[in-house]
Short mmCIF file of C-alpha atoms in Angstrom, two decimals:
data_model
loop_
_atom_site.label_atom_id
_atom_site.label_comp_id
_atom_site.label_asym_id
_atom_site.label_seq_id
_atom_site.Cartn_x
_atom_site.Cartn_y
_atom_site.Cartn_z
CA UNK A 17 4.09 37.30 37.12
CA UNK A 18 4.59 39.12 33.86
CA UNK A 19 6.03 41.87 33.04
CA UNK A 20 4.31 44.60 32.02
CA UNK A 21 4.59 45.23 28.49
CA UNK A 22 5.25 48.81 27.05
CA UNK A 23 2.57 51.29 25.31
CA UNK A 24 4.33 50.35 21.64
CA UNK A 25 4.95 46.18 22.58
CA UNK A 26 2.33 44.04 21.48
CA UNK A 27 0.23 42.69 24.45
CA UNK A 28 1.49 39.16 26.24
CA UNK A 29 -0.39 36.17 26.87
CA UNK A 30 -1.86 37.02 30.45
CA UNK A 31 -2.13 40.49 30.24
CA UNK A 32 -5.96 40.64 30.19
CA UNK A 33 -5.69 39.41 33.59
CA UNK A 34 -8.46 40.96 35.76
CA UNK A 35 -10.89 41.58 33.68
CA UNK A 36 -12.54 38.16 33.33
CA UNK A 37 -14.23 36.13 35.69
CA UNK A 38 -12.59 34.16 38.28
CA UNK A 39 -13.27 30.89 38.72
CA UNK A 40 -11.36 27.37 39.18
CA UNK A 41 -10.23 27.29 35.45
CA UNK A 42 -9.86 30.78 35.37
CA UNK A 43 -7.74 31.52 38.32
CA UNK A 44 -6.36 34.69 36.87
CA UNK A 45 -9.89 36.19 35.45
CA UNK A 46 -8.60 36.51 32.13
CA UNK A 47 -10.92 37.36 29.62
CA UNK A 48 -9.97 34.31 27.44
CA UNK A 49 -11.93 35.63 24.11
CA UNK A 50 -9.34 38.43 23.93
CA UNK A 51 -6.40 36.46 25.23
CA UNK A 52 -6.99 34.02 21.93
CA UNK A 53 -5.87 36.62 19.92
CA UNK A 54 -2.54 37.48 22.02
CA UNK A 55 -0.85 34.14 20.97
CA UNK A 56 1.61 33.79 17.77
CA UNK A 57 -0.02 32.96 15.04
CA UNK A 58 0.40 29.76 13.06
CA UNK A 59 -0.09 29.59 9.34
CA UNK A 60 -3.12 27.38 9.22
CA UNK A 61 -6.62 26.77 11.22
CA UNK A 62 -5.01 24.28 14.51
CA UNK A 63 -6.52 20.38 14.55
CA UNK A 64 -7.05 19.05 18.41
CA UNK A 65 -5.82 15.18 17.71
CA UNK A 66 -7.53 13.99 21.34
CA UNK A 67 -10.62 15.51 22.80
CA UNK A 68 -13.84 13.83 24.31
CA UNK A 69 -16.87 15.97 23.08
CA UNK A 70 -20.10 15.11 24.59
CA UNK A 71 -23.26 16.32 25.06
CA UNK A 72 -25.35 18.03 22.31
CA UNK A 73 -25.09 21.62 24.30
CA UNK A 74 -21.93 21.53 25.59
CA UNK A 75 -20.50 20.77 22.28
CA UNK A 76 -21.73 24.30 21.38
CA UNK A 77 -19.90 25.73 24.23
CA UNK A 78 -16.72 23.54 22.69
CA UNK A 79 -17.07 24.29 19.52
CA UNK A 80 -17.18 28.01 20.57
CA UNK A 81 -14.07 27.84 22.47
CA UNK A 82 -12.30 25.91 19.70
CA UNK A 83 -13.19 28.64 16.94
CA UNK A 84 -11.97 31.16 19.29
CA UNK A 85 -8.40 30.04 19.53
CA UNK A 86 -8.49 29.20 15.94
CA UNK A 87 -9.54 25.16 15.69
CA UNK A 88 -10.93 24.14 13.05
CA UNK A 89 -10.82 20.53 13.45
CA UNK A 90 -11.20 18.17 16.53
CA UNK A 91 -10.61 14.37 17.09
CA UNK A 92 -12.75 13.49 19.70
CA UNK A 93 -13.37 10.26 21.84
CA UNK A 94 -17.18 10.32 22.11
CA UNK A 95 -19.10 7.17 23.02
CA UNK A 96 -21.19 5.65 20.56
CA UNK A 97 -24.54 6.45 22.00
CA UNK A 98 -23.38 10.16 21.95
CA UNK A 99 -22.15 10.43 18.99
CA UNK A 100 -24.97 11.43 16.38
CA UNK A 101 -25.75 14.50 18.77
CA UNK A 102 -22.16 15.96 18.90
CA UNK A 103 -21.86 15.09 14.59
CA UNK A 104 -25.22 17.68 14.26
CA UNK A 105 -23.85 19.97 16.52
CA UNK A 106 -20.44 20.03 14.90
CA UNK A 107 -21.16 18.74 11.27
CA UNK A 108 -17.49 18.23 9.30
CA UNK A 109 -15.25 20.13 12.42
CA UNK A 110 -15.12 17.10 14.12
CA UNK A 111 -14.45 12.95 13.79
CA UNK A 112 -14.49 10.27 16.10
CA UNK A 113 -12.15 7.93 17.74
CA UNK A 114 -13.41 4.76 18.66
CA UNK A 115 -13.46 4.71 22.53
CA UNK A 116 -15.80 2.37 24.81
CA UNK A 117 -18.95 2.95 25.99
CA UNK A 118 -18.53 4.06 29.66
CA UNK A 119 -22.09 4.42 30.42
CA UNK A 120 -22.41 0.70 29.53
CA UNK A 121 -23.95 -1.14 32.95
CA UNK A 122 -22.05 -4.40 31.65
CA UNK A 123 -18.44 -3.35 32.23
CA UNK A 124 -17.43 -6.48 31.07
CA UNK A 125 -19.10 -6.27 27.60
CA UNK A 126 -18.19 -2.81 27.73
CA UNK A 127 -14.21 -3.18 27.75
CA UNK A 128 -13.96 -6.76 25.87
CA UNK A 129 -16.52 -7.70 22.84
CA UNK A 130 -18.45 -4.90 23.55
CA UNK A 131 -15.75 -2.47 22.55
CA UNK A 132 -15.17 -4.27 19.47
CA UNK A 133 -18.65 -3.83 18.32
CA UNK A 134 -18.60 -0.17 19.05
CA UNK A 135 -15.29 -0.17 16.85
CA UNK A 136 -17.12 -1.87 13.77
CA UNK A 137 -20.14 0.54 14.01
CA UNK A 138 -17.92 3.71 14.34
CA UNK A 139 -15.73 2.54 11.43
CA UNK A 140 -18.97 1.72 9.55
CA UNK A 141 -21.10 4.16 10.19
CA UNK A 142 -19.33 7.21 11.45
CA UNK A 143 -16.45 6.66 9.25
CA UNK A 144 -13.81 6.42 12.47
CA UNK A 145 -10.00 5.29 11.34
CA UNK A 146 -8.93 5.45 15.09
CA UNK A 147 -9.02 3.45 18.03
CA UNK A 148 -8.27 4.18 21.60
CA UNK A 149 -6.49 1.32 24.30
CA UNK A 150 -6.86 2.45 27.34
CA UNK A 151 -4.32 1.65 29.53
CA UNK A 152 -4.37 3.45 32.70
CA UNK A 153 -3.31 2.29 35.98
CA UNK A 154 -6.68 2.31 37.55
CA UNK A 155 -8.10 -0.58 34.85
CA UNK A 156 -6.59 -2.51 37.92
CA UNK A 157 -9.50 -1.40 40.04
CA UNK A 158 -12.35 -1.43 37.90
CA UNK A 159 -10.99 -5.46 36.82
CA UNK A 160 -9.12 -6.83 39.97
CA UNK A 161 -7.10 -9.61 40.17
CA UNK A 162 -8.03 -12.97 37.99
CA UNK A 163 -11.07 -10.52 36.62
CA UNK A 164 -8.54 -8.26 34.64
CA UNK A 165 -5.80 -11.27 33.64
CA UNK A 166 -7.21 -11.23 30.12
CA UNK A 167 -7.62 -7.17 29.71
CA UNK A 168 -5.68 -5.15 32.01
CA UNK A 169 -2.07 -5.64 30.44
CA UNK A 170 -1.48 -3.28 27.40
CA UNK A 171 -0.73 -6.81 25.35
CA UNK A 172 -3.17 -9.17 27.17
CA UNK A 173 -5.42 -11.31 25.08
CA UNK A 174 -8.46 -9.15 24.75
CA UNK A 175 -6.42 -5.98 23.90
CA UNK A 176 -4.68 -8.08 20.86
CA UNK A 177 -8.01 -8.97 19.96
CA UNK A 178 -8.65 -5.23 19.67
CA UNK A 179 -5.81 -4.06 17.84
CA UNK A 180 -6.39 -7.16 15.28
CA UNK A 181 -10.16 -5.43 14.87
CA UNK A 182 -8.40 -2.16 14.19
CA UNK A 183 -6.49 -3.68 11.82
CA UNK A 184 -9.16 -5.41 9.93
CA UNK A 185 -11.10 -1.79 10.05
CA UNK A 186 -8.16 0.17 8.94
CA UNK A 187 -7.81 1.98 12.19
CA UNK A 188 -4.47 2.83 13.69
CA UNK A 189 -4.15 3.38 17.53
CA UNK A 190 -4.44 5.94 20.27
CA UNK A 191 -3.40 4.69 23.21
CA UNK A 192 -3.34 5.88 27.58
CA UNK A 193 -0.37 4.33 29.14
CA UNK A 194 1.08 5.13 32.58
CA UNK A 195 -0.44 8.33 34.42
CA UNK A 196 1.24 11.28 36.26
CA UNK A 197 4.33 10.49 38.56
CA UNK A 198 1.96 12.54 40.99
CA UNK A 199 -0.10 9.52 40.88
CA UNK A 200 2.12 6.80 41.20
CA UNK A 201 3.61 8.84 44.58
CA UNK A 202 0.10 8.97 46.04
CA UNK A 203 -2.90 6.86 45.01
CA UNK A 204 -0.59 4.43 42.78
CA UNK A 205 1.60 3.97 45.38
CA UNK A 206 1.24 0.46 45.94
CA UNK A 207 3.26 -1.84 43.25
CA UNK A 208 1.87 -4.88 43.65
CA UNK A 209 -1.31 -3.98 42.61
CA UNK A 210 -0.42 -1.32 40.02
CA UNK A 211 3.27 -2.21 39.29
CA UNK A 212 5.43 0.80 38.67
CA UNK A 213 5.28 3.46 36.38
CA UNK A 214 7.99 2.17 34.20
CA UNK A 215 6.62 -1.27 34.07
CA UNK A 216 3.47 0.21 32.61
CA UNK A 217 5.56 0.39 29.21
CA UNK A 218 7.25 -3.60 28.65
CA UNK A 219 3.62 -4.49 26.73
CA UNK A 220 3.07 -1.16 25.00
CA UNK A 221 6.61 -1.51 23.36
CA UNK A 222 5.76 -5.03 22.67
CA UNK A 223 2.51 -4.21 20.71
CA UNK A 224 4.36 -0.92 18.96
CA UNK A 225 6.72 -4.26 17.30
CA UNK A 226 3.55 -6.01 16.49
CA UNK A 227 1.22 -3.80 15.41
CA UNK A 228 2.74 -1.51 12.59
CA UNK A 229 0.15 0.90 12.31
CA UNK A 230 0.62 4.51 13.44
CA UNK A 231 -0.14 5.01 17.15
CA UNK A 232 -0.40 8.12 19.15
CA UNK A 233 0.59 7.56 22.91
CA UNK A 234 -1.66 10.39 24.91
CA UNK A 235 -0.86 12.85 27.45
CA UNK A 236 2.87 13.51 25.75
CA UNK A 237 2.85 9.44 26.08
CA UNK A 238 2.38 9.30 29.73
CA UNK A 239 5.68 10.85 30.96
CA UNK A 240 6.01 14.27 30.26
CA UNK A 241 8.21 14.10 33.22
CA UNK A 242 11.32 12.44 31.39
CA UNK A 243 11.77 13.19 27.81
CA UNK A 244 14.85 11.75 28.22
CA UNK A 245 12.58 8.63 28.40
CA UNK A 246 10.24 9.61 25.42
CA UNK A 247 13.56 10.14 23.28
CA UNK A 248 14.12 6.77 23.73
CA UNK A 249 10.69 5.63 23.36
CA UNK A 250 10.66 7.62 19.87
CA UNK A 251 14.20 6.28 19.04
CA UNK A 252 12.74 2.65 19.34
CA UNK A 253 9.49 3.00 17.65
CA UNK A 254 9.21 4.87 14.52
CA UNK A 255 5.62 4.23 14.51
CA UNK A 256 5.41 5.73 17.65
CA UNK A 257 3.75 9.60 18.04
CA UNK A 258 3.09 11.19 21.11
CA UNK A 259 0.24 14.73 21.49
CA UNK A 260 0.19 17.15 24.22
CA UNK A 261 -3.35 16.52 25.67
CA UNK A 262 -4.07 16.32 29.99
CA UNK A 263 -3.55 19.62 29.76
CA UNK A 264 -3.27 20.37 33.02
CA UNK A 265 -0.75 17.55 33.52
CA UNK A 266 1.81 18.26 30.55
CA UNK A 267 1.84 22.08 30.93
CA UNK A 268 2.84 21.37 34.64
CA UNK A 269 5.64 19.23 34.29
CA UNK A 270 7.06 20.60 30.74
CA UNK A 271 7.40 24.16 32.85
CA UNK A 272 9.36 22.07 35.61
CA UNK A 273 12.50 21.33 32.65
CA UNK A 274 14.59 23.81 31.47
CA UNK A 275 12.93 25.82 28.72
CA UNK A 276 15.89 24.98 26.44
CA UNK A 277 15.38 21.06 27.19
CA UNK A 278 11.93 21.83 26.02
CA UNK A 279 12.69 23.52 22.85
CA UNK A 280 14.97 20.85 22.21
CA UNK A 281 12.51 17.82 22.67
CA UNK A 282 9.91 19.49 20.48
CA UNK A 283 12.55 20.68 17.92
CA UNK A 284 14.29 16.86 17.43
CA UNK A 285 10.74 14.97 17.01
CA UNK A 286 8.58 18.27 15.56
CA UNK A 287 7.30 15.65 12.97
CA UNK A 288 5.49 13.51 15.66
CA UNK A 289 4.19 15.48 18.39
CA UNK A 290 0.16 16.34 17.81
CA UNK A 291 -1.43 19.32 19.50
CA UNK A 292 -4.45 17.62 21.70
CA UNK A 293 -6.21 18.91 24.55
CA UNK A 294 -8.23 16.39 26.51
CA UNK A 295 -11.05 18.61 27.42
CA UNK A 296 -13.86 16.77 28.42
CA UNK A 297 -17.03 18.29 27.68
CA UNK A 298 -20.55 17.84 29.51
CA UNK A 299 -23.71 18.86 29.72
CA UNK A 300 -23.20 18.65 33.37
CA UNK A 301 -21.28 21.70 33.05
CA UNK A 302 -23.65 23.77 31.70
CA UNK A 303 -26.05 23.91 34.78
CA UNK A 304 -25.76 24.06 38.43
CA UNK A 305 -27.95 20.63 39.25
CA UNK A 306 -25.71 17.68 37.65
CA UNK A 307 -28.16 14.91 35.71
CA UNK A 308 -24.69 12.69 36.77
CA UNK A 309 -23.67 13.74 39.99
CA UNK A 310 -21.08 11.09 40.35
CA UNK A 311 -19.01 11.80 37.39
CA UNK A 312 -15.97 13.00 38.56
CA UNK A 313 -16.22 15.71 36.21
CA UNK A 314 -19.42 17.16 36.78
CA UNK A 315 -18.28 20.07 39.24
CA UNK A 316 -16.36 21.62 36.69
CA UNK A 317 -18.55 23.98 36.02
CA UNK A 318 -22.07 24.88 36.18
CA UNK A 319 -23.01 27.48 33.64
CA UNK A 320 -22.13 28.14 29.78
CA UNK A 321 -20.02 31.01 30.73
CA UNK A 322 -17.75 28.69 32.91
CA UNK A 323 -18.27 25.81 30.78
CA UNK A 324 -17.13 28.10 28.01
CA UNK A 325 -13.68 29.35 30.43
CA UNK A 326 -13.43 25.73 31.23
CA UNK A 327 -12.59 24.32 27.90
CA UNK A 328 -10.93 27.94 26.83
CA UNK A 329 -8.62 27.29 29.63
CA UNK A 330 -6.91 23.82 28.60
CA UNK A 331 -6.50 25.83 25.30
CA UNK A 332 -4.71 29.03 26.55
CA UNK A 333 -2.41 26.68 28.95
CA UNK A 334 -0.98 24.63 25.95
CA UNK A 335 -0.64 27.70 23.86
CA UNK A 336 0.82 29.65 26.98
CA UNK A 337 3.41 26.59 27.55
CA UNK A 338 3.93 25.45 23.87
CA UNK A 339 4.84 28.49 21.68
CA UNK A 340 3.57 31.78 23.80
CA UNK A 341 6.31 31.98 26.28
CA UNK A 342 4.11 32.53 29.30
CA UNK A 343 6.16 33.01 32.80
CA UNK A 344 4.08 33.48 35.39
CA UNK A 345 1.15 31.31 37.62
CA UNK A 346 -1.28 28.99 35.81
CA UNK A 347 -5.38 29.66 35.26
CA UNK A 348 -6.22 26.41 35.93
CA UNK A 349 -6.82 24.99 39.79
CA UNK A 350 -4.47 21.53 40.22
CA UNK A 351 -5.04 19.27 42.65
CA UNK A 352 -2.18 17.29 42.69
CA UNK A 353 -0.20 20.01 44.39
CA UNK A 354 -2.15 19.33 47.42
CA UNK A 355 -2.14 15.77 46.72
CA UNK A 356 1.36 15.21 46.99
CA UNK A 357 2.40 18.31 49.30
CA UNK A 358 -0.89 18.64 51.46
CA UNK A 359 1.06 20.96 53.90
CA UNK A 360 2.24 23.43 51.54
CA UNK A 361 -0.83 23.63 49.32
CA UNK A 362 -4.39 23.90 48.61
CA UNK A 363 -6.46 22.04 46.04
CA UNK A 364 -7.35 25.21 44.68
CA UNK A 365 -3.37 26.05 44.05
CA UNK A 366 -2.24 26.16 40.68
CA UNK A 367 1.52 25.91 39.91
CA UNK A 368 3.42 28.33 37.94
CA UNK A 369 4.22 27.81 34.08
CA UNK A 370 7.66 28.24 32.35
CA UNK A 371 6.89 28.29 28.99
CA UNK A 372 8.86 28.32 25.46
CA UNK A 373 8.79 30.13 22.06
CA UNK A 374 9.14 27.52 19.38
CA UNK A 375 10.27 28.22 15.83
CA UNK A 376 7.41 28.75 13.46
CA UNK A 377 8.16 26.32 11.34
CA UNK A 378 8.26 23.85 14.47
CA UNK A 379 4.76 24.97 15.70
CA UNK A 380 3.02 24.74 13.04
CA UNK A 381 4.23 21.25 12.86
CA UNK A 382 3.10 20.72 16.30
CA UNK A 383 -0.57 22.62 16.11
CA UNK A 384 -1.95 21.00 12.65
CA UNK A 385 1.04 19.61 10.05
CA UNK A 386 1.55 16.46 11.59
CA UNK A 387 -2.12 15.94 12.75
CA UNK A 388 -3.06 16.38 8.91
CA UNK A 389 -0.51 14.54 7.52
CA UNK A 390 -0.24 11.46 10.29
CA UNK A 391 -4.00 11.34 11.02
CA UNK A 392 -5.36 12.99 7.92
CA UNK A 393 -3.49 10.97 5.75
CA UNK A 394 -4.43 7.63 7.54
CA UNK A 395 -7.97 8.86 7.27
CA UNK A 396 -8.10 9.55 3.77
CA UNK A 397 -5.81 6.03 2.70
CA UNK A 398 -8.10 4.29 4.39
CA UNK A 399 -11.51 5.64 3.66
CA UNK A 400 -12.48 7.82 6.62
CA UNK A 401 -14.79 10.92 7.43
#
């Protein structure tokens, strides 16, 4: 836990503990609104380069949280049929990144031509300059076998097709490759269907050497794990950038390498790391009977207060981790304690967080610099907004 600070220090990140309410993203009942202001400050407003704001309502509750820990911009991957409501909601603070339509009941149109469409009409209309590939392991099981052949690789046919369409739109590339080493010891387990974690990067490098572009690899680019494996990705692929977002993931493992390791990694490629969150925002979670029970998101919470703590929360962890030198347990409930150790935890564990102080000049690099300058500047040389 942390220490407590003295009468004359200035309050730490955590110390509100206690007087918030509890709750499965707010483990410690911190009062979040007051812990915003606890962190260092950075010279400018922050930019979230990977979000996915949806839901007219709940985009109020985002928006909310993101003023309160100073964001003044977000990049967020909101389906085309949801985007006009989340643009009225959150005018100029936000811009989209083409993603598919999930909700689509053709999941074939929806992840091959259909994805290209949405591309053309977000670039057209919306004035999108990004695209996302998606690339995670379980494509396998929503295309199996002879189904995928054409999609499910990060280089197969149809994704080429896509990156040729970004191209022609002037859109560089997010993209989702691998998932958590949690995963791949549990539900991935099996590597004939979803090969191995390090396979899951022989196309990606292959379309970084084809596709110029800059491209963002989420989620600290899938391995926040080994940065001695991101070095090398970064090493290889000057067009490469990676952002922080699964918060819940990255804060986990970067607290599980030595905090100087950390500093280090952050320090040698401060020009292409992008602060990004991956909340995922839903009306869902503003009320406790779910329009879309299934999602696997829904439960998250079930009132604006905890829809409100729920997004706060993936923003305190990052800041906690990345540049507020929390030591002590994570907010935020994680699952794949349990998943992976089911005898010594609980799904409603949460692992404890090591994190670092960066240098200033490094975190503001990290929080907006390099989202304005990599994604900014893309926007604006290639007619965005």
């Amino acid at each position: 836990m942390n220490s407590v600070p003295s009468q004359s220090a200035r309050p730490l990140p955590g110390s509100t503990a206690g007087t918030g309410h509890a709750g499965s993203s707010n483990k410690l009942a911190l009062d979040y609104r007051r812990e915003a202001a606890l962190f260092p400050r950075v010279s400018r407003p922050i930019i979230d380069a990977h979000s996915h704001v949806m839901g007219r309502d709940a985009a109020r509750v985002y928006a909310d949280a993101a003023r309160t820990f100073g964001v003044s911009l977000t990049y967020s991957m909101t389906p085309l049929p949801l985007v006009k409501p989340v643009r009225e909601v959150m005018g100029e603070s936000v811009r989209f990144i083409a993603i598919q339509t999930w909700t689509d009941p053709d999941r074939n149109r929806a992840h091959r031509h259909g994805y290209i469409d949405a591309m053309e009409t977000l670039a057209r209309e919306h004035g999108s300059r990004m695209m996302k590939i998606w690339s995670a392991p379980r494509l396998r099981e929503l295309f199996p076998g002879e189904s995928g052949a054409d999609l499910v690789e990060i280089d197969s046919p149809w994704r080429v097709k896509m990156a040729q369409a970004a191209e022609q739109l002037g859109m560089m590339i997010m993209v989702h490759v691998a998932d958590p080493d949690t995963w791949f010891a549990t539900k991935y387990s099996d590597a004939k269907i979803y090969r191995t974690k390090r396979e899951q990067y022989i196309g990606l490098e292959r379309m970084l050497d084809r596709f110029t572009c800059p491209w963002i690899a989420a989620h600290m680019g899938g391995s926040s794990e080994d940065l001695d494996f991101l070095d090398g990705l970064l090493i290889r692929h000057p067009n490469l950038h990676i952002d922080t977002s699964a918060t819940k993931w990255v804060v986990r493992e970067l607290s599980k390498h030595p905090s100087s390791r950390v500093v280090e990694f952050f320090t040698r490629w401060q020009d292409r790391i992008l602060f990004g969150t991956d909340i995922v925002t839903s009306d869902d979670h503003l009320k406790p009977a779910k329009d879309n029970p299934a999602h696997p998101k829904a439960d998250q919470a079930s009132s604006p207060e905890s829809a409100f703590d729920l997004y706060a929360s993936r923003f305190w962890a990052l800041r906690a981790v990345i540049g507020g030198g929390y030591q002590g347990s994570s907010p935020i409930a994680d699952s794949d304690l349990a998943m992976v150790d089911p005898s010594r935890f609980t799904p409603d564990d949460a692992p404890m967080l090591r994190g670092v102080n960066l240098p200033g000049d490094v975190l503001d690099k990290v929080m907006f610099a390099n989202a304005e300058r990599v994604v900014g500047g893309w926007w604006r040389e290639h007619g965005g907004w």
